[in-house]
Amino acid sequence: MTEKILSTKKNGMAMMMLFILLYIAAFLGIPASPAVGGGAGLLIGIISGIWITFGWIGFMGLKVLRPQEALVLTLFGKYKGTLKGDGFYWVNPFCTAVNPAANTKLRQSGDVKSDSAKTSTTAGGQGAVNPATGYVKIDKRISLKMMTLDNNKQKINDCLGNPIEIGIAVIWRVVDTAKAVFEVDNYKEYLSLQCDTALRNIVRLYPYDVAPNVDTTGDGVADEGSLRGSSEIVAQRIRDEIQEKVKNAGIEIIEARITYLAYAPEIAAAMLQRQQASAVVDARKLIVDGAVGMVEMALEQLSEKNVVELDDERKAAMVSNLLVVLCGNHDAQPVVNSGSLY
């Protein structure tokens, strides 16, 4: 289905004024028809009566569009075209606006009405309920603005099998109204489902943290990609995956961002202990490397300046003492040896 933009002029105000004038003329024509008399008076009375009875149908063709809104019109089931651009239009009153997602409410901008409105909102979405009559009026206009979809958090296993919780925010907009309305049943629900599946497909390729021997790019070479450290790359791959799935629905994905990332609650405590242990090991390694370097430097300077001559046993004792002092968690307690080691 190809989008067809209607070239209808913004003549809504002119047509509305014409219909009002015709109603005024009809109401004046009925009492004036007896005075005219004859066939002309009878004809004026018949035309006035017909207009008063059926003239309201013309008002049904008046359409108002705000900036960045569109209206998909069908005539007796056939796609007539799409109105785009803000203004006051008049179209064939028998044309019907179509928007299967008009009553769909997602966690996204534009679907939640302000509580300050006097009309309540239906449980399904954008329909406004008249408290007096109970009639539900559904807005069939399609927003062309950039929308933000905040999907629910999902629990997914990463490439190592660890369960994680992740959520994304997707910025999108409708670029082809005909495809959005006619190619899929409900383009909002379709987008939400494709976001879930794309997120699952990409996340299962990455570990939460950097892991050895893991290929995240599919080139057969292990790399250091991870969900926590490569969030920009992961988000871009998610965006491309979603775009590939929804292009047939006339939707453009502007951007995708990871909004929440954490281990699942059942393993969060164990993974925290693992991260703490890894941090302690790394810190100890750094301390030992630094202590060994300091000991080497001390022995070299003592030897170069001939401060004292140490045999192998004294060097071993000195190295042991220095390593204990430099690598210990607490301040060293000095012991003064006033005698000989031998």
Protein backbone atom coordinates (compact mmCIF):
# COMPACT_ATOMS: atom_id res chain seq x y z
CA MET A 1 0.00 0.00 0.00
CA THR A 2 1.42 3.36 -1.10
CA GLU A 3 0.57 6.57 0.71
CA LYS A 4 -1.43 9.06 -1.37
CA ILE A 5 -1.51 12.65 -0.15
CA LEU A 6 -4.81 14.41 -0.85
CA SER A 7 -4.39 17.81 -2.47
CA THR A 8 -7.61 19.07 -0.90
CA LYS A 9 -7.55 22.80 -0.31
CA LYS A 10 -8.07 24.16 3.18
CA ASN A 11 -11.60 25.31 2.40
CA GLY A 12 -13.28 24.11 5.56
CA MET A 13 -14.20 27.58 6.81
CA ALA A 14 -15.72 28.58 3.47
CA MET A 15 -17.80 25.40 3.26
CA MET A 16 -19.00 25.76 6.85
CA MET A 17 -20.15 29.33 6.21
CA LEU A 18 -21.89 28.18 3.02
CA PHE A 19 -23.76 25.43 4.87
CA ILE A 20 -24.83 27.88 7.58
CA LEU A 21 -26.10 30.36 4.99
CA LEU A 22 -27.99 27.58 3.22
CA TYR A 23 -29.63 26.61 6.51
CA ILE A 24 -30.63 30.23 7.11
CA ALA A 25 -32.04 30.41 3.57
CA ALA A 26 -33.91 27.12 4.09
CA PHE A 27 -35.50 28.29 7.34
CA LEU A 28 -36.55 31.51 5.63
CA GLY A 29 -37.68 29.72 2.48
CA ILE A 30 -40.28 27.45 4.12
CA PRO A 31 -42.49 30.25 5.49
CA ALA A 32 -41.88 32.32 2.33
CA SER A 33 -42.92 29.57 -0.10
CA PRO A 34 -46.73 30.12 0.34
CA ALA A 35 -46.26 33.82 -0.40
CA VAL A 36 -44.46 33.01 -3.64
CA GLY A 37 -47.15 30.58 -4.63
CA GLY A 38 -47.39 28.40 -7.68
CA GLY A 39 -44.82 25.88 -8.75
CA ALA A 40 -41.91 28.10 -7.73
CA GLY A 41 -43.17 28.36 -4.16
CA LEU A 42 -43.72 24.60 -3.98
CA LEU A 43 -40.19 23.97 -5.30
CA ILE A 44 -38.67 26.40 -2.77
CA GLY A 45 -40.53 24.66 0.05
CA ILE A 46 -39.42 21.17 -1.06
CA ILE A 47 -35.76 22.18 -1.45
CA SER A 48 -35.77 23.97 1.90
CA GLY A 49 -37.28 20.95 3.62
CA ILE A 50 -34.78 18.56 2.04
CA TRP A 51 -31.85 20.76 3.08
CA ILE A 52 -33.12 21.12 6.64
CA THR A 53 -33.51 17.34 6.86
CA PHE A 54 -30.27 16.23 5.23
CA GLY A 55 -28.06 19.34 5.17
CA TRP A 56 -26.29 18.29 8.40
CA ILE A 57 -24.51 15.57 6.42
CA GLY A 58 -22.30 18.21 4.80
CA PHE A 59 -20.96 19.23 8.21
CA MET A 60 -19.57 15.70 8.63
CA GLY A 61 -16.98 16.47 5.96
CA LEU A 62 -15.34 19.21 8.03
CA LYS A 63 -11.95 18.09 9.37
CA VAL A 64 -9.51 19.98 11.59
CA LEU A 65 -5.82 18.98 11.71
CA ARG A 66 -3.16 20.34 14.02
CA PRO A 67 0.55 20.53 13.09
CA GLN A 68 2.21 17.13 12.63
CA GLU A 69 -1.09 15.26 12.32
CA ALA A 70 -2.58 13.19 9.52
CA LEU A 71 -5.94 11.63 8.70
CA VAL A 72 -6.30 8.45 6.62
CA LEU A 73 -9.61 8.47 4.71
CA THR A 74 -11.50 5.62 3.07
CA LEU A 75 -14.62 5.84 0.92
CA PHE A 76 -16.87 2.79 1.12
CA GLY A 77 -13.89 0.62 2.08
CA LYS A 78 -11.49 1.96 -0.56
CA TYR A 79 -8.43 3.96 0.41
CA LYS A 80 -9.12 7.53 -0.69
CA GLY A 81 -5.97 9.28 0.54
CA THR A 82 -4.30 10.97 3.49
CA LEU A 83 -4.73 14.51 4.73
CA LYS A 84 -1.49 16.06 5.99
CA GLY A 85 -0.75 19.54 7.22
CA ASP A 86 -2.49 21.73 9.77
CA GLY A 87 -5.67 23.47 8.71
CA PHE A 88 -9.46 23.33 8.37
CA TYR A 89 -10.53 20.98 5.56
CA TRP A 90 -13.71 19.83 3.92
CA VAL A 91 -13.81 16.40 2.29
CA ASN A 92 -16.49 14.06 1.05
CA PRO A 93 -18.76 13.62 4.09
CA PHE A 94 -19.07 9.90 3.36
CA CYS A 95 -15.32 9.41 3.80
CA THR A 96 -14.39 7.55 6.97
CA ALA A 97 -11.24 8.15 9.00
CA VAL A 98 -9.30 4.97 9.81
CA ASN A 99 -6.85 4.47 12.66
CA PRO A 100 -6.86 0.98 14.23
CA ALA A 101 -4.42 2.12 16.94
CA ALA A 102 -6.52 5.09 18.06
CA ASN A 103 -7.76 3.28 21.17
CA THR A 104 -4.45 1.63 22.04
CA LYS A 105 -2.65 2.87 25.13
CA LEU A 106 1.05 2.14 25.61
CA ARG A 107 3.67 3.48 27.99
CA GLN A 108 4.59 6.28 25.61
CA SER A 109 4.18 9.98 25.09
CA GLY A 110 0.87 11.05 23.60
CA ASP A 111 -1.20 8.17 24.98
CA VAL A 112 -1.80 9.50 28.47
CA LYS A 113 -4.30 12.31 28.78
CA SER A 114 -3.92 15.07 31.32
CA ASP A 115 -5.92 14.64 34.53
CA SER A 116 -6.98 18.27 34.28
CA ALA A 117 -9.29 17.46 31.37
CA LYS A 118 -12.95 17.41 32.29
CA THR A 119 -13.62 14.30 30.25
CA SER A 120 -12.49 10.96 31.55
CA THR A 121 -10.42 8.54 29.54
CA THR A 122 -11.46 5.04 28.70
CA ALA A 123 -9.48 2.08 30.00
CA GLY A 124 -8.44 1.25 26.45
CA GLY A 125 -6.79 4.54 25.56
CA GLN A 126 -7.59 7.78 23.80
CA GLY A 127 -11.37 7.77 23.70
CA ALA A 128 -13.10 10.58 25.58
CA VAL A 129 -16.31 9.67 27.41
CA ASN A 130 -19.22 12.09 27.62
CA PRO A 131 -20.51 11.75 31.22
CA ALA A 132 -24.05 12.68 30.21
CA THR A 133 -24.57 10.30 27.30
CA GLY A 134 -21.85 7.70 27.87
CA TYR A 135 -20.85 8.04 24.21
CA VAL A 136 -17.19 7.31 23.49
CA LYS A 137 -15.55 9.56 20.93
CA ILE A 138 -12.32 8.15 19.52
CA ASP A 139 -9.81 10.47 17.87
CA LYS A 140 -8.79 8.91 14.55
CA ARG A 141 -6.03 11.39 13.77
CA ILE A 142 -2.52 9.92 13.43
CA SER A 143 0.33 11.77 15.12
CA LEU A 144 3.40 12.34 12.95
CA LYS A 145 5.45 13.64 15.88
CA MET A 146 8.39 11.80 17.38
CA MET A 147 7.06 9.51 20.10
CA THR A 148 8.91 7.85 22.98
CA LEU A 149 8.00 4.25 23.75
CA ASP A 150 9.14 3.03 27.15
CA ASN A 151 8.70 -0.74 27.07
CA ASN A 152 8.42 -2.76 30.26
CA LYS A 153 11.56 -4.28 31.72
CA GLN A 154 12.30 -7.78 30.47
CA LYS A 155 14.13 -10.66 32.08
CA ILE A 156 16.54 -12.12 29.51
CA ASN A 157 19.47 -14.52 29.71
CA ASP A 158 22.73 -13.09 28.41
CA CYS A 159 25.17 -15.13 26.31
CA LEU A 160 26.55 -16.78 29.47
CA GLY A 161 23.11 -17.81 30.69
CA ASN A 162 22.92 -15.23 33.49
CA PRO A 163 19.41 -13.78 33.91
CA ILE A 164 19.37 -9.99 33.66
CA GLU A 165 16.67 -7.32 33.65
CA ILE A 166 16.82 -4.71 30.91
CA GLY A 167 14.56 -1.94 29.64
CA ILE A 168 14.77 0.31 26.58
CA ALA A 169 13.25 3.57 25.38
CA VAL A 170 12.57 3.83 21.65
CA ILE A 171 12.03 7.15 19.85
CA TRP A 172 9.93 6.62 16.72
CA ARG A 173 7.49 8.28 14.34
CA VAL A 174 5.08 7.38 11.55
CA VAL A 175 6.43 8.25 8.09
CA ASP A 176 3.93 6.36 5.88
CA THR A 177 0.36 6.51 7.16
CA ALA A 178 -1.02 4.09 4.57
CA LYS A 179 1.40 1.33 5.57
CA ALA A 180 0.86 2.02 9.27
CA VAL A 181 -2.91 1.67 8.93
CA PHE A 182 -3.32 -1.03 6.29
CA GLU A 183 -0.17 -3.19 6.35
CA VAL A 184 -0.44 -4.21 10.02
CA ASP A 185 -3.40 -4.71 12.31
CA ASN A 186 -2.30 -2.23 15.00
CA TYR A 187 0.94 -0.38 14.39
CA LYS A 188 1.47 0.57 18.05
CA GLU A 189 1.11 -2.99 19.33
CA TYR A 190 3.19 -4.21 16.40
CA LEU A 191 5.98 -1.79 17.31
CA SER A 192 5.89 -2.79 20.98
CA LEU A 193 6.12 -6.50 20.10
CA GLN A 194 9.00 -5.93 17.69
CA CYS A 195 10.85 -3.93 20.35
CA ASP A 196 10.56 -6.87 22.75
CA THR A 197 11.78 -9.44 20.22
CA ALA A 198 14.64 -7.26 18.94
CA LEU A 199 15.78 -6.59 22.50
CA ARG A 200 15.81 -10.31 23.25
CA ASN A 201 17.68 -11.16 20.03
CA ILE A 202 20.48 -8.65 20.66
CA VAL A 203 20.90 -9.06 24.42
CA ARG A 204 21.45 -12.81 24.18
CA LEU A 205 24.58 -12.10 22.09
CA TYR A 206 26.34 -10.15 24.87
CA PRO A 207 27.54 -10.93 28.38
CA TYR A 208 26.63 -8.55 31.18
CA ASP A 209 30.32 -7.88 31.91
CA VAL A 210 33.39 -8.51 29.79
CA ALA A 211 34.01 -12.25 29.56
CA PRO A 212 36.82 -14.23 27.87
CA ASN A 213 36.31 -16.16 24.63
CA VAL A 214 33.03 -14.42 23.74
CA ASP A 215 32.32 -13.26 20.19
CA THR A 216 29.64 -10.56 20.19
CA THR A 217 30.07 -9.39 16.59
CA GLY A 218 29.78 -12.72 14.79
CA ASP A 219 33.17 -12.46 13.05
CA GLY A 220 34.61 -15.48 14.83
CA VAL A 221 37.06 -13.41 16.91
CA ALA A 222 36.67 -12.99 20.65
CA ASP A 223 36.18 -9.38 21.73
CA GLU A 224 35.49 -7.34 24.85
CA GLY A 225 31.88 -6.40 24.08
CA SER A 226 29.43 -6.36 26.99
CA LEU A 227 26.06 -4.93 27.87
CA ARG A 228 27.52 -2.74 30.59
CA GLY A 229 30.60 -1.53 28.74
CA SER A 230 29.28 -1.33 25.16
CA SER A 231 25.87 0.22 25.76
CA GLU A 232 26.13 2.58 22.77
CA ILE A 233 26.92 -0.27 20.36
CA VAL A 234 24.20 -2.48 21.85
CA ALA A 235 21.63 0.32 21.59
CA GLN A 236 22.54 0.93 17.95
CA ARG A 237 22.19 -2.78 17.12
CA ILE A 238 18.80 -2.84 18.86
CA ARG A 239 17.70 0.21 16.87
CA ASP A 240 18.78 -1.37 13.57
CA GLU A 241 17.03 -4.64 14.46
CA ILE A 242 13.75 -2.86 15.27
CA GLN A 243 13.95 -0.72 12.12
CA GLU A 244 14.36 -3.81 9.96
CA LYS A 245 11.22 -5.32 11.49
CA VAL A 246 8.94 -2.26 11.34
CA LYS A 247 9.86 -0.71 8.00
CA ASN A 248 6.89 -2.52 6.39
CA ALA A 249 4.61 -0.73 8.88
CA GLY A 250 5.66 2.77 7.77
CA ILE A 251 7.52 3.48 11.02
CA GLU A 252 10.95 5.09 11.39
CA ILE A 253 13.05 4.35 14.47
CA ILE A 254 14.97 7.49 15.40
CA GLU A 255 16.88 6.16 18.38
CA ALA A 256 16.93 3.37 20.96
CA ARG A 257 18.45 3.73 24.42
CA ILE A 258 18.97 1.34 27.34
CA THR A 259 17.18 2.82 30.34
CA TYR A 260 17.62 0.01 32.88
CA LEU A 261 20.21 -2.76 33.22
CA ALA A 262 20.79 -5.02 36.23
CA TYR A 263 21.20 -8.63 37.21
CA ALA A 264 17.97 -10.42 38.03
CA PRO A 265 17.19 -10.39 41.80
CA GLU A 266 17.81 -14.12 42.22
CA ILE A 267 21.51 -13.79 41.28
CA ALA A 268 22.17 -10.14 42.09
CA ALA A 269 23.69 -10.90 45.53
CA ALA A 270 25.98 -13.62 44.19
CA MET A 271 27.13 -11.44 41.31
CA LEU A 272 27.83 -8.58 43.72
CA GLN A 273 30.09 -10.85 45.77
CA ARG A 274 31.80 -11.93 42.56
CA GLN A 275 32.41 -8.33 41.54
CA GLN A 276 33.73 -7.50 45.03
CA ALA A 277 36.09 -10.48 44.93
CA SER A 278 37.33 -9.49 41.49
CA ALA A 279 37.93 -5.93 42.70
CA VAL A 280 39.87 -7.17 45.75
CA VAL A 281 42.04 -9.44 43.58
CA ASP A 282 42.78 -6.60 41.16
CA ALA A 283 43.66 -4.26 44.01
CA ARG A 284 45.94 -6.86 45.63
CA LYS A 285 47.68 -7.47 42.33
CA LEU A 286 48.34 -3.76 41.92
CA ILE A 287 49.69 -3.52 45.48
CA VAL A 288 52.02 -6.50 45.03
CA ASP A 289 53.33 -5.19 41.71
CA GLY A 290 54.09 -1.85 43.31
CA ALA A 291 55.71 -3.44 46.39
CA VAL A 292 57.99 -5.64 44.29
CA GLY A 293 59.12 -2.61 42.32
CA MET A 294 59.86 -0.68 45.50
CA VAL A 295 61.87 -3.58 46.95
CA GLU A 296 63.91 -3.88 43.76
CA MET A 297 64.59 -0.15 43.80
CA ALA A 298 65.65 -0.26 47.47
CA LEU A 299 68.07 -3.13 46.91
CA GLU A 300 69.58 -1.47 43.83
CA GLN A 301 70.15 1.83 45.62
CA LEU A 302 71.69 0.15 48.66
CA SER A 303 74.05 -1.74 46.39
CA GLU A 304 74.98 1.28 44.26
CA LYS A 305 75.70 3.58 47.22
CA ASN A 306 77.49 0.88 49.23
CA VAL A 307 75.38 1.68 52.26
CA VAL A 308 75.54 -1.89 53.50
CA GLU A 309 76.62 -5.20 52.10
CA LEU A 310 73.95 -7.89 52.35
CA ASP A 311 74.36 -11.55 51.77
CA ASP A 312 71.58 -13.69 50.30
CA GLU A 313 70.05 -14.50 53.69
CA ARG A 314 69.94 -10.86 54.78
CA LYS A 315 68.50 -9.84 51.41
CA ALA A 316 65.77 -12.47 51.77
CA ALA A 317 64.93 -11.21 55.27
CA MET A 318 64.86 -7.62 54.06
CA VAL A 319 62.64 -8.48 51.10
CA SER A 320 60.28 -10.39 53.39
CA ASN A 321 60.04 -7.51 55.85
CA LEU A 322 59.47 -4.90 53.13
CA LEU A 323 56.77 -6.96 51.44
CA VAL A 324 54.98 -7.47 54.74
CA VAL A 325 55.08 -3.73 55.43
CA LEU A 326 54.02 -2.66 51.93
CA CYS A 327 51.34 -5.32 51.32
CA GLY A 328 49.80 -5.48 54.78
CA ASN A 329 46.30 -4.16 55.54
CA HIS A 330 47.40 -2.59 58.85
CA ASP A 331 50.29 -0.44 59.98
CA ALA A 332 53.42 -2.45 60.70
CA GLN A 333 54.61 -2.84 64.32
CA PRO A 334 58.41 -2.37 64.23
CA VAL A 335 60.66 -4.77 66.10
CA VAL A 336 64.16 -3.52 66.96
CA ASN A 337 66.81 -6.22 66.74
CA SER A 338 69.83 -5.23 68.77
CA GLY A 339 71.71 -8.45 68.23
CA SER A 340 73.02 -10.40 65.31
CA LEU A 341 71.03 -12.64 63.01
CA TYR A 342 73.70 -15.35 63.47
